[in-house]
XYZ file of C-alpha atoms in Angstrom:
465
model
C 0.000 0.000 0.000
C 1.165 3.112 -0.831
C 0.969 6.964 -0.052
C -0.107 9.567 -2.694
C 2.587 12.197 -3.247
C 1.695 15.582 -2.014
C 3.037 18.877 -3.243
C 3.531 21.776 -1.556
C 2.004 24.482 -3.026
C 4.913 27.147 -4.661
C 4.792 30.830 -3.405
C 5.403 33.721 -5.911
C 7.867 35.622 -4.872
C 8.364 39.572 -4.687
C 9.651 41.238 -7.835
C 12.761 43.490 -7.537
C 10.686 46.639 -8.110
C 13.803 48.573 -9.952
C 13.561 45.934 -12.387
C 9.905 45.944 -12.954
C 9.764 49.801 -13.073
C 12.462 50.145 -15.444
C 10.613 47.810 -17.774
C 7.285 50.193 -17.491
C 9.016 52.962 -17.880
C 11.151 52.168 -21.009
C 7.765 50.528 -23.051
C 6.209 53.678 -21.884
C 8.343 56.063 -23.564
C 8.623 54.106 -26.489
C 4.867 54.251 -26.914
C 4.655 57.874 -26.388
C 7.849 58.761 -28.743
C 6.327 56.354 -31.571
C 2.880 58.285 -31.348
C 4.647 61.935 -31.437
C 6.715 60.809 -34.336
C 3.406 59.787 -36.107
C 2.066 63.665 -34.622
C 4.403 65.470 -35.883
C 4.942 64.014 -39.262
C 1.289 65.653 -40.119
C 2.106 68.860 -37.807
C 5.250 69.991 -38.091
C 7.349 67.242 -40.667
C 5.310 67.786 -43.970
C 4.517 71.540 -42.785
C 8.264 72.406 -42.607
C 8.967 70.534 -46.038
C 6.479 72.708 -47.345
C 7.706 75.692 -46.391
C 11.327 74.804 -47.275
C 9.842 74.374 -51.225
C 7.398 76.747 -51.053
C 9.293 79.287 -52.752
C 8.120 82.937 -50.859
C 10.215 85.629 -50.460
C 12.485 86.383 -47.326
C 12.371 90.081 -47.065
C 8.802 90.993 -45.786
C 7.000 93.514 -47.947
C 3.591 95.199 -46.387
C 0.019 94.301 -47.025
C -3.236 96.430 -45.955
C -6.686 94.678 -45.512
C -8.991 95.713 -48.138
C -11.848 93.085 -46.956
C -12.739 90.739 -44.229
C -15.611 88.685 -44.335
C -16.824 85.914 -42.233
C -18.571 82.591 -43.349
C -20.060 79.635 -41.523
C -18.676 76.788 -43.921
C -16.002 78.051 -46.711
C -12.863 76.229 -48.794
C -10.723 77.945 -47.195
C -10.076 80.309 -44.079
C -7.311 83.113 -43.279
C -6.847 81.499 -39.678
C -8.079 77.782 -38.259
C -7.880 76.391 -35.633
C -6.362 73.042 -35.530
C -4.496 72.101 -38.722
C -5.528 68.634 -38.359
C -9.390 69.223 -39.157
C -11.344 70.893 -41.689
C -12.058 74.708 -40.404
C -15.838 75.127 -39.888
C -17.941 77.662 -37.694
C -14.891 80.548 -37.072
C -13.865 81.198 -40.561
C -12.548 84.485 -41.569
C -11.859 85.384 -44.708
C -9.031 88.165 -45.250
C -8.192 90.142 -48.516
C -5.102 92.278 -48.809
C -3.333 94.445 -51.169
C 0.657 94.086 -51.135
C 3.096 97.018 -51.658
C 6.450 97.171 -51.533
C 8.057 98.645 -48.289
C 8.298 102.487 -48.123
C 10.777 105.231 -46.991
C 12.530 104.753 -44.081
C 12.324 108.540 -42.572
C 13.586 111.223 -40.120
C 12.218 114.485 -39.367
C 14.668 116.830 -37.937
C 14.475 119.942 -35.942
C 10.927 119.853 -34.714
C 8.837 121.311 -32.395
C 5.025 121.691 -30.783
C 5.444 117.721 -31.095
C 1.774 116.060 -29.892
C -0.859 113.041 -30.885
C -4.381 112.608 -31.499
C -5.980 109.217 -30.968
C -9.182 107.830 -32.226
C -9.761 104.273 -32.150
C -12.254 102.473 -33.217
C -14.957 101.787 -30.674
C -15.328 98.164 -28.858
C -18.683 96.875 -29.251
C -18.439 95.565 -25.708
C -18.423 98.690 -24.187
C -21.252 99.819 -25.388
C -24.081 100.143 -22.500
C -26.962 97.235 -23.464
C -30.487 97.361 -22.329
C -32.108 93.995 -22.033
C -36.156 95.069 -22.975
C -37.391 91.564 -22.280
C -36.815 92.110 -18.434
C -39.767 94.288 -17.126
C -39.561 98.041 -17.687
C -35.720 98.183 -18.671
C -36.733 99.935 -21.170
C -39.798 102.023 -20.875
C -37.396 105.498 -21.143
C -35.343 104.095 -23.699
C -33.860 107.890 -25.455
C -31.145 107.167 -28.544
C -29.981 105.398 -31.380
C -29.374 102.135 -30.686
C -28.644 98.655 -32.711
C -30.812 95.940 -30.845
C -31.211 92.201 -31.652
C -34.131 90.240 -30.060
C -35.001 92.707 -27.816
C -31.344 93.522 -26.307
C -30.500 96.742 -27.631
C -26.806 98.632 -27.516
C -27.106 102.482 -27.418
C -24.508 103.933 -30.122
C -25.517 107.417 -28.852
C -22.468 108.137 -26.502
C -19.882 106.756 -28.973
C -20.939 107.893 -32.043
C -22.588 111.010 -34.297
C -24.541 108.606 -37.199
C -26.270 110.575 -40.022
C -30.034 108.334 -40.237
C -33.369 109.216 -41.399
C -35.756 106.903 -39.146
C -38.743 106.642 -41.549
C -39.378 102.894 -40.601
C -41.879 101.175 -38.641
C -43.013 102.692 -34.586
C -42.270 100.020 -32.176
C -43.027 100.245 -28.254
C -39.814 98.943 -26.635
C -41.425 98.415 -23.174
C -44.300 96.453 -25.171
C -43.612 94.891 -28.443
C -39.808 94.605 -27.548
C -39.268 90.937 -29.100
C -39.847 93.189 -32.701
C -36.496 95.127 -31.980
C -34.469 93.855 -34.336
C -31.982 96.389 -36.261
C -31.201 100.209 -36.055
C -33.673 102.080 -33.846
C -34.002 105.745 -33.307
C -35.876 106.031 -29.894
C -37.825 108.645 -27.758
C -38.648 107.295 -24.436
C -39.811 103.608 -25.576
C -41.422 104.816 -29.085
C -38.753 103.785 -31.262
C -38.830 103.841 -35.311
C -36.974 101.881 -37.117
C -33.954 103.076 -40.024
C -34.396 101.212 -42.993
C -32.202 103.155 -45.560
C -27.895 102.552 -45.191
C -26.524 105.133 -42.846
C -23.162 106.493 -42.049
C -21.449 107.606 -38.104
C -18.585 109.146 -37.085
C -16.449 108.137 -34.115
C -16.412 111.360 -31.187
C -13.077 112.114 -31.016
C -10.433 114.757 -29.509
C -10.060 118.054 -32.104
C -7.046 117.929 -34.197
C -4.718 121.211 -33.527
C -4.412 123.138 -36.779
C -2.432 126.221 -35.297
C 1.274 126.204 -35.775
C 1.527 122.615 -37.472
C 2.831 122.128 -40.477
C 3.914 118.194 -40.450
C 0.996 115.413 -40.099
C 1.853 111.329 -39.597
C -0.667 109.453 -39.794
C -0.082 106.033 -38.154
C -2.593 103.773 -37.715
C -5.515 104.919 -35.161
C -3.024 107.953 -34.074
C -2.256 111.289 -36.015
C 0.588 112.751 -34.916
C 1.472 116.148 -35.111
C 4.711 118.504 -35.574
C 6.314 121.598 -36.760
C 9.795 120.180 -38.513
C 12.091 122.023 -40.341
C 13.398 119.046 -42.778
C 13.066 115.526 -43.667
C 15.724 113.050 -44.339
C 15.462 109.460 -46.403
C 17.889 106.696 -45.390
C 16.561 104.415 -48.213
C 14.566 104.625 -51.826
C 11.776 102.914 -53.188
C 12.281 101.518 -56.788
C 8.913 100.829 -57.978
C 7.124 97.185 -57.633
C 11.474 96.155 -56.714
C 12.822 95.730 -53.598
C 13.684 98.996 -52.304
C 17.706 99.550 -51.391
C 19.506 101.556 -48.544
C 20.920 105.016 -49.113
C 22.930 107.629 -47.959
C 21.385 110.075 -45.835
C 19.559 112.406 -48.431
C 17.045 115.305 -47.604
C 13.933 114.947 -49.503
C 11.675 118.152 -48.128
C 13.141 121.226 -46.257
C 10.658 124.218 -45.529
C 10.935 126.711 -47.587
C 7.548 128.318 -47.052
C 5.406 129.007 -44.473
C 2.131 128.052 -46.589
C 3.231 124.282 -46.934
C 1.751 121.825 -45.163
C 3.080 118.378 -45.161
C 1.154 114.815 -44.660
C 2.478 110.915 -44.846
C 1.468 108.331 -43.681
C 4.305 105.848 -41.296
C 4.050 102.545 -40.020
C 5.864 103.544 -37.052
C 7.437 106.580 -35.348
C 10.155 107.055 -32.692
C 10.993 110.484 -31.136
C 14.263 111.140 -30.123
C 14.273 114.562 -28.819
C 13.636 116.704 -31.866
C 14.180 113.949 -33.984
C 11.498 111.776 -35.186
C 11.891 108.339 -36.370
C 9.383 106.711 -39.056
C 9.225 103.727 -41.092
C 7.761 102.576 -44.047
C 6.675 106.098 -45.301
C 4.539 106.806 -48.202
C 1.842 109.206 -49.666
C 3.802 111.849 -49.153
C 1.821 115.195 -50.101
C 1.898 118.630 -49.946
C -1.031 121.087 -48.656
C -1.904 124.282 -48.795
C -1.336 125.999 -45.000
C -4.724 128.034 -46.018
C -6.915 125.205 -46.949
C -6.665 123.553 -43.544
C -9.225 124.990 -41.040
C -7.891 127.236 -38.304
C -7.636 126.206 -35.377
C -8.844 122.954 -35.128
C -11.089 119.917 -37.148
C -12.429 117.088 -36.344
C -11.568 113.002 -37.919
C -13.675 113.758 -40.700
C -12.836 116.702 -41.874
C -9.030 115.638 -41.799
C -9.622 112.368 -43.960
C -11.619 114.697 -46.158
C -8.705 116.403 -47.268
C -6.604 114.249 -48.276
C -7.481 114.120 -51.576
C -6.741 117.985 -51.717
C -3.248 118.420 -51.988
C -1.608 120.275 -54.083
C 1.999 118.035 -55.449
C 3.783 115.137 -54.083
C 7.167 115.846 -51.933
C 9.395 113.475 -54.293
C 8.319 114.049 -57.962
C 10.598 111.091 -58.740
C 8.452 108.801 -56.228
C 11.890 107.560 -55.076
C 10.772 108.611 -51.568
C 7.565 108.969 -50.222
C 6.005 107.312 -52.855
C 2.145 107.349 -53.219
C 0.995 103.581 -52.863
C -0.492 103.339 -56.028
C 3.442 103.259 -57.226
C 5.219 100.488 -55.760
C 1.646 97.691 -54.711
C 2.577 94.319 -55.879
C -0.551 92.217 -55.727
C -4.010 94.426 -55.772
C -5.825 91.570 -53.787
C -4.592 88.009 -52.747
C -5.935 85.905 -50.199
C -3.534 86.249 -46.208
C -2.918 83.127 -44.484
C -1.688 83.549 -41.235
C 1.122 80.665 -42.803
C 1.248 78.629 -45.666
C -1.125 76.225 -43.965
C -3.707 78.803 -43.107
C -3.769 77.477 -39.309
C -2.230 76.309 -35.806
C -2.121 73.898 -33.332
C -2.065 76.234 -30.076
C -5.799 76.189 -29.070
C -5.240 79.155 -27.046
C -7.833 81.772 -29.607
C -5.143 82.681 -31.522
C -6.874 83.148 -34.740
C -9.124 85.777 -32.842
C -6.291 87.743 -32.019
C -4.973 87.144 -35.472
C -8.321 88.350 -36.702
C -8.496 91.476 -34.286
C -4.950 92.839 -35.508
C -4.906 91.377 -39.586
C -8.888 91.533 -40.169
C -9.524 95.194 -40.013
C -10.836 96.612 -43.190
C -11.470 100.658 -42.820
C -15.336 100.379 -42.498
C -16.930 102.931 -40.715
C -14.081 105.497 -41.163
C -11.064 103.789 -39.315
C -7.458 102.804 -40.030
C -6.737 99.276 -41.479
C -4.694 97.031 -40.753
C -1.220 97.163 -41.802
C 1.335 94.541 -41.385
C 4.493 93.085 -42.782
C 3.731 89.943 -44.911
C 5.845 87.537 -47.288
C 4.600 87.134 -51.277
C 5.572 85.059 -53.694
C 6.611 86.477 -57.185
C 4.620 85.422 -60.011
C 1.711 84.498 -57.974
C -0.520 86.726 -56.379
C -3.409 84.430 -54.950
C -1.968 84.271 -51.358
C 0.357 85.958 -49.099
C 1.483 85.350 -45.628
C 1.785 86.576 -42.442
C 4.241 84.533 -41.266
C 7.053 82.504 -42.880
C 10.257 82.798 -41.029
C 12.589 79.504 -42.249
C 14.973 79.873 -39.018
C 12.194 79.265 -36.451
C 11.201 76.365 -39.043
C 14.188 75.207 -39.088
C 14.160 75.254 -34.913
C 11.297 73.599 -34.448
C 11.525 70.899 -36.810
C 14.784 69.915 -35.465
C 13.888 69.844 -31.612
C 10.498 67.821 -32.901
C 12.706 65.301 -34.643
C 15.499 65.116 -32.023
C 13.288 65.035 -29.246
C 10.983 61.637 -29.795
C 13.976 60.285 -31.486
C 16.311 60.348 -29.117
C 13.530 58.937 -26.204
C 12.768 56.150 -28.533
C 16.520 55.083 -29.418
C 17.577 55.232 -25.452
C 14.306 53.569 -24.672
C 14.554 50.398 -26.956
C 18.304 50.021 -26.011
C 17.421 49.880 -22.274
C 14.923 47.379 -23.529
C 17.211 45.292 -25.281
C 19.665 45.624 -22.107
C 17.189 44.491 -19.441
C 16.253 41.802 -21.748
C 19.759 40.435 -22.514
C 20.591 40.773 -18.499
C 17.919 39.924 -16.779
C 16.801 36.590 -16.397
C 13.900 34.884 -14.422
C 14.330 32.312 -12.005
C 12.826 28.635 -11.471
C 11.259 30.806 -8.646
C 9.652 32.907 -11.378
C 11.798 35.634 -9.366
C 13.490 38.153 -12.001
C 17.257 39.116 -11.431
C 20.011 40.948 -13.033
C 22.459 37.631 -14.254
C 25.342 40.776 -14.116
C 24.700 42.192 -11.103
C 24.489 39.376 -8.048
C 27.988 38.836 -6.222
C 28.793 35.357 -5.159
C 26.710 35.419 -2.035
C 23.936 36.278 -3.073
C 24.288 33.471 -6.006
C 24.316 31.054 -3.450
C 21.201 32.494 -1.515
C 19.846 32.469 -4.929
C 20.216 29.093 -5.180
C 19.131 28.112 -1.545
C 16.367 29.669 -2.753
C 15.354 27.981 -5.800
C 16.784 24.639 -3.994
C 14.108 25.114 -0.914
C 10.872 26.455 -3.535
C 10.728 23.253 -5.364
C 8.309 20.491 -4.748
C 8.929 18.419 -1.701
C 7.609 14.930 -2.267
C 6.370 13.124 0.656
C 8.274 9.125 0.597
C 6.587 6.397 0.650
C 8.460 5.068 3.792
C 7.857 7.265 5.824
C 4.896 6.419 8.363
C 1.484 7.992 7.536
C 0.579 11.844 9.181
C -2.931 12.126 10.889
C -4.008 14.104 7.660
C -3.392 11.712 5.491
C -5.090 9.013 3.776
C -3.585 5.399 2.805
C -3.126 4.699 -0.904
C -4.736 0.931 -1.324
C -2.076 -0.459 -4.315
C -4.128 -3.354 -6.168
């Protein structure tokens, strides 16, 4: 009669957890590097290729918005967020004119230096009376642009020349119907149906003792000079080309009046410092009101003057002489979005997107063309950030894959695991603790029970037949 063999049950043992961890670790950054390389291929690898062979000028040139529009679905979009989808919902549309750059400028000897600001209103700031909630608006006095019965009054920002010949509504009544431009007189207000024009309220220009306006942007700044010097010349629809320091204008009579328009100024005492000068024109001291005018009247007379500064149009040339493109399409770059997420293309929008409606400046910018082709331009294309970024985007992944798959390869050529199912570094155990290791191994394998040894209490007699 014999005994049935009885096993003792095998305990796993405890993983070394430096091994374990550097095993995670190292598949975990090879995961992650493998799906940035596949990222970046489509966001910054076939971008940057792109622009390498995309064959746009270097030396920025300027461009002025001539239209913006904004369309739910379109083909194609100045600014998107997200170059990996389709722009839908937020899609502006820019159009620009392209010029060559202008004069680069400085006005010496002046005095009664000063500045005149009038930008264009924000819509948010604009007081808005909700007439759906009670009595809001039962003493509603203005002119006022209202949607669904929220209305914005326009009074305190601007002067607008209306004839309100439309329908009467009762704003405190019938106030879902307010929808449009509304002329009102406590709560009757009727409608304008016919196009209108306003004018921004702004500070009075100074007309007394000035004989030098810069126009730059929003700002019109003001001077008495005695001369103006160009450090470089304008050559038509060609790159323009550095000089030597040349005086284009001096004053030679009291009855001139001088006006150009800058893309930036710096004042240096009694020097002042412009950029990118042109439409430079002379007026008539007598023809400007005395002793001050408003916005309007100023832009109205710019088409009054009497001769250009520079016959030649070498310097100061009228705009008309040296555009490039008369409209082309502005991508913010040559894919026409980006990958920030942060509302970029609404701050590209607010500072590239601003046409001149409603009597104020647009926007101005330096922007890259390509010759030949005058459907797009961009606003950006700088090959040394390119250049930057594509090589820390390669380098980067790269190098965490490469040091991650070697490791791999290491721990899997020195590492081995155990009868114990125990993992240990073959490299890395001394001679003591190879002979614990065995102990080990020697102590967790089966122990059979013989069968000469007398029965236990537990245990049950084998009947052999």
């Amino acid at each position: 009669m014999g005994r049935r063999n009885k096993c003792k049950p095998r305990l796993i043992p405890q993983q070394d957890k430096r091994i374990c961890g550097s095993i995670c670790f190292c598949q975990l950054m090879v995961v992650i590097s493998c799906v940035s390389l596949i990222y970046l291929t489509v966001a910054i690898y076939i971008p940057a290729y792109r622009t390498f062979n995309s064959g746009f000028e270097l030396t920025p040139v300027m461009c002025q918005t001539i239209n913006t529009s904004m369309m739910n679905n379109c083909s194609w979009a100045s600014c998107g967020e997200w170059c990996l989808t389709k722009t839908s919902g937020f899609c502006p549309q820019i159009h620009v004119t392209t010029r060559q750059n202008g004069t680069t400028l400085q006005l010496q000897m002046c005095t009664n230096i000063s500045s005149v600001s009038c930008p264009e209103v924000n819509p948010e700031t604009l007081k808005v009376y909700n007439c759906n909630n009670g009595s809001e608006c039962s003493t509603l006095t203005g002119f006022f642009n209202c949607s669904k019965g929220h209305c914005s009054n326009m009074s305190p920002a601007y002067l607008c020349h209306y004839k309100a010949d439309g329908v009467i509504i009762d704003s405190d009544k019938d106030n879902i119907k307010l929808n449009g431009f509304f002329e009102c007189k406590d709560s009757r207000c009727t409608k304008v149906k016919r196009a209108f024009s306003c004018d921004r309220f702004c500070d009075h220009i100074n007309t007394t003792g000035i004989n030098v306006y810069i126009n730059i942007y929003e700002t019109l700044h003001l001077a008495n000079c005695k001369e103006a010097v160009a450090t470089t010349a304008t050559n038509g629809k060609e790159d323009g080309y550095p000089i030597e320091s040349t005086t284009v204008w001096k004053q030679t009579s009291e009855d001139d009046v001088v006006m150009i328009s800058c893309y930036s100024m710096v004042a240096e005492g009694e020097t002042l410092n412009l950029t990118d000068c042109i439409n430079g024109t002379i007026f008539k001291y007598a023809d400007i009101p005395k002793p001050e005018i408003n916005f309007t009247t100023f832009w109205a007379l710019s088409e009054k003057y009497k001769g250009y500064i520079d016959t030649t149009q070498k310097f100061l040339p009228m705009q008309s002489n040296i555009t490039i493109y008369n409209s082309s399409y502005l991508h913010i770059n040559l894919d026409g979005c980006v990958n920030t997420l942060r509302g970029e293309c609404k701050d590209f929008l607010h500072t590239h997107g601003r046409d001149g409606r409603n009597q104020t400046a647009s926007s101005r910018f330096p922007c890259f063309y390509k010759k030949n082709d005058s459907s797009l331009v961009l606003a950006r294309h700088d090959l040394n950030k390119t250049w930057h970024d594509l090589i820390i985007a390669l380098s980067v992944p790269s190098v965490v894959f490469i040091i991650s798959f070697i490791s791999l390869c290491t721990i899997m050529q020195t590492v081995k695991v155990g009868d114990d199912t125990k993992m240990r570094c073959k490299y890395c155990m001394g001679k003591n603790d190879c002979e614990q290791s065995e102990v080990m191994i020697a102590n967790s394998k089966y122990e059979m029970s013989s069968p000469d040894e007398p029965l236990r209490k537990d245990e049950t007699p084998l009947i052999r037949t």
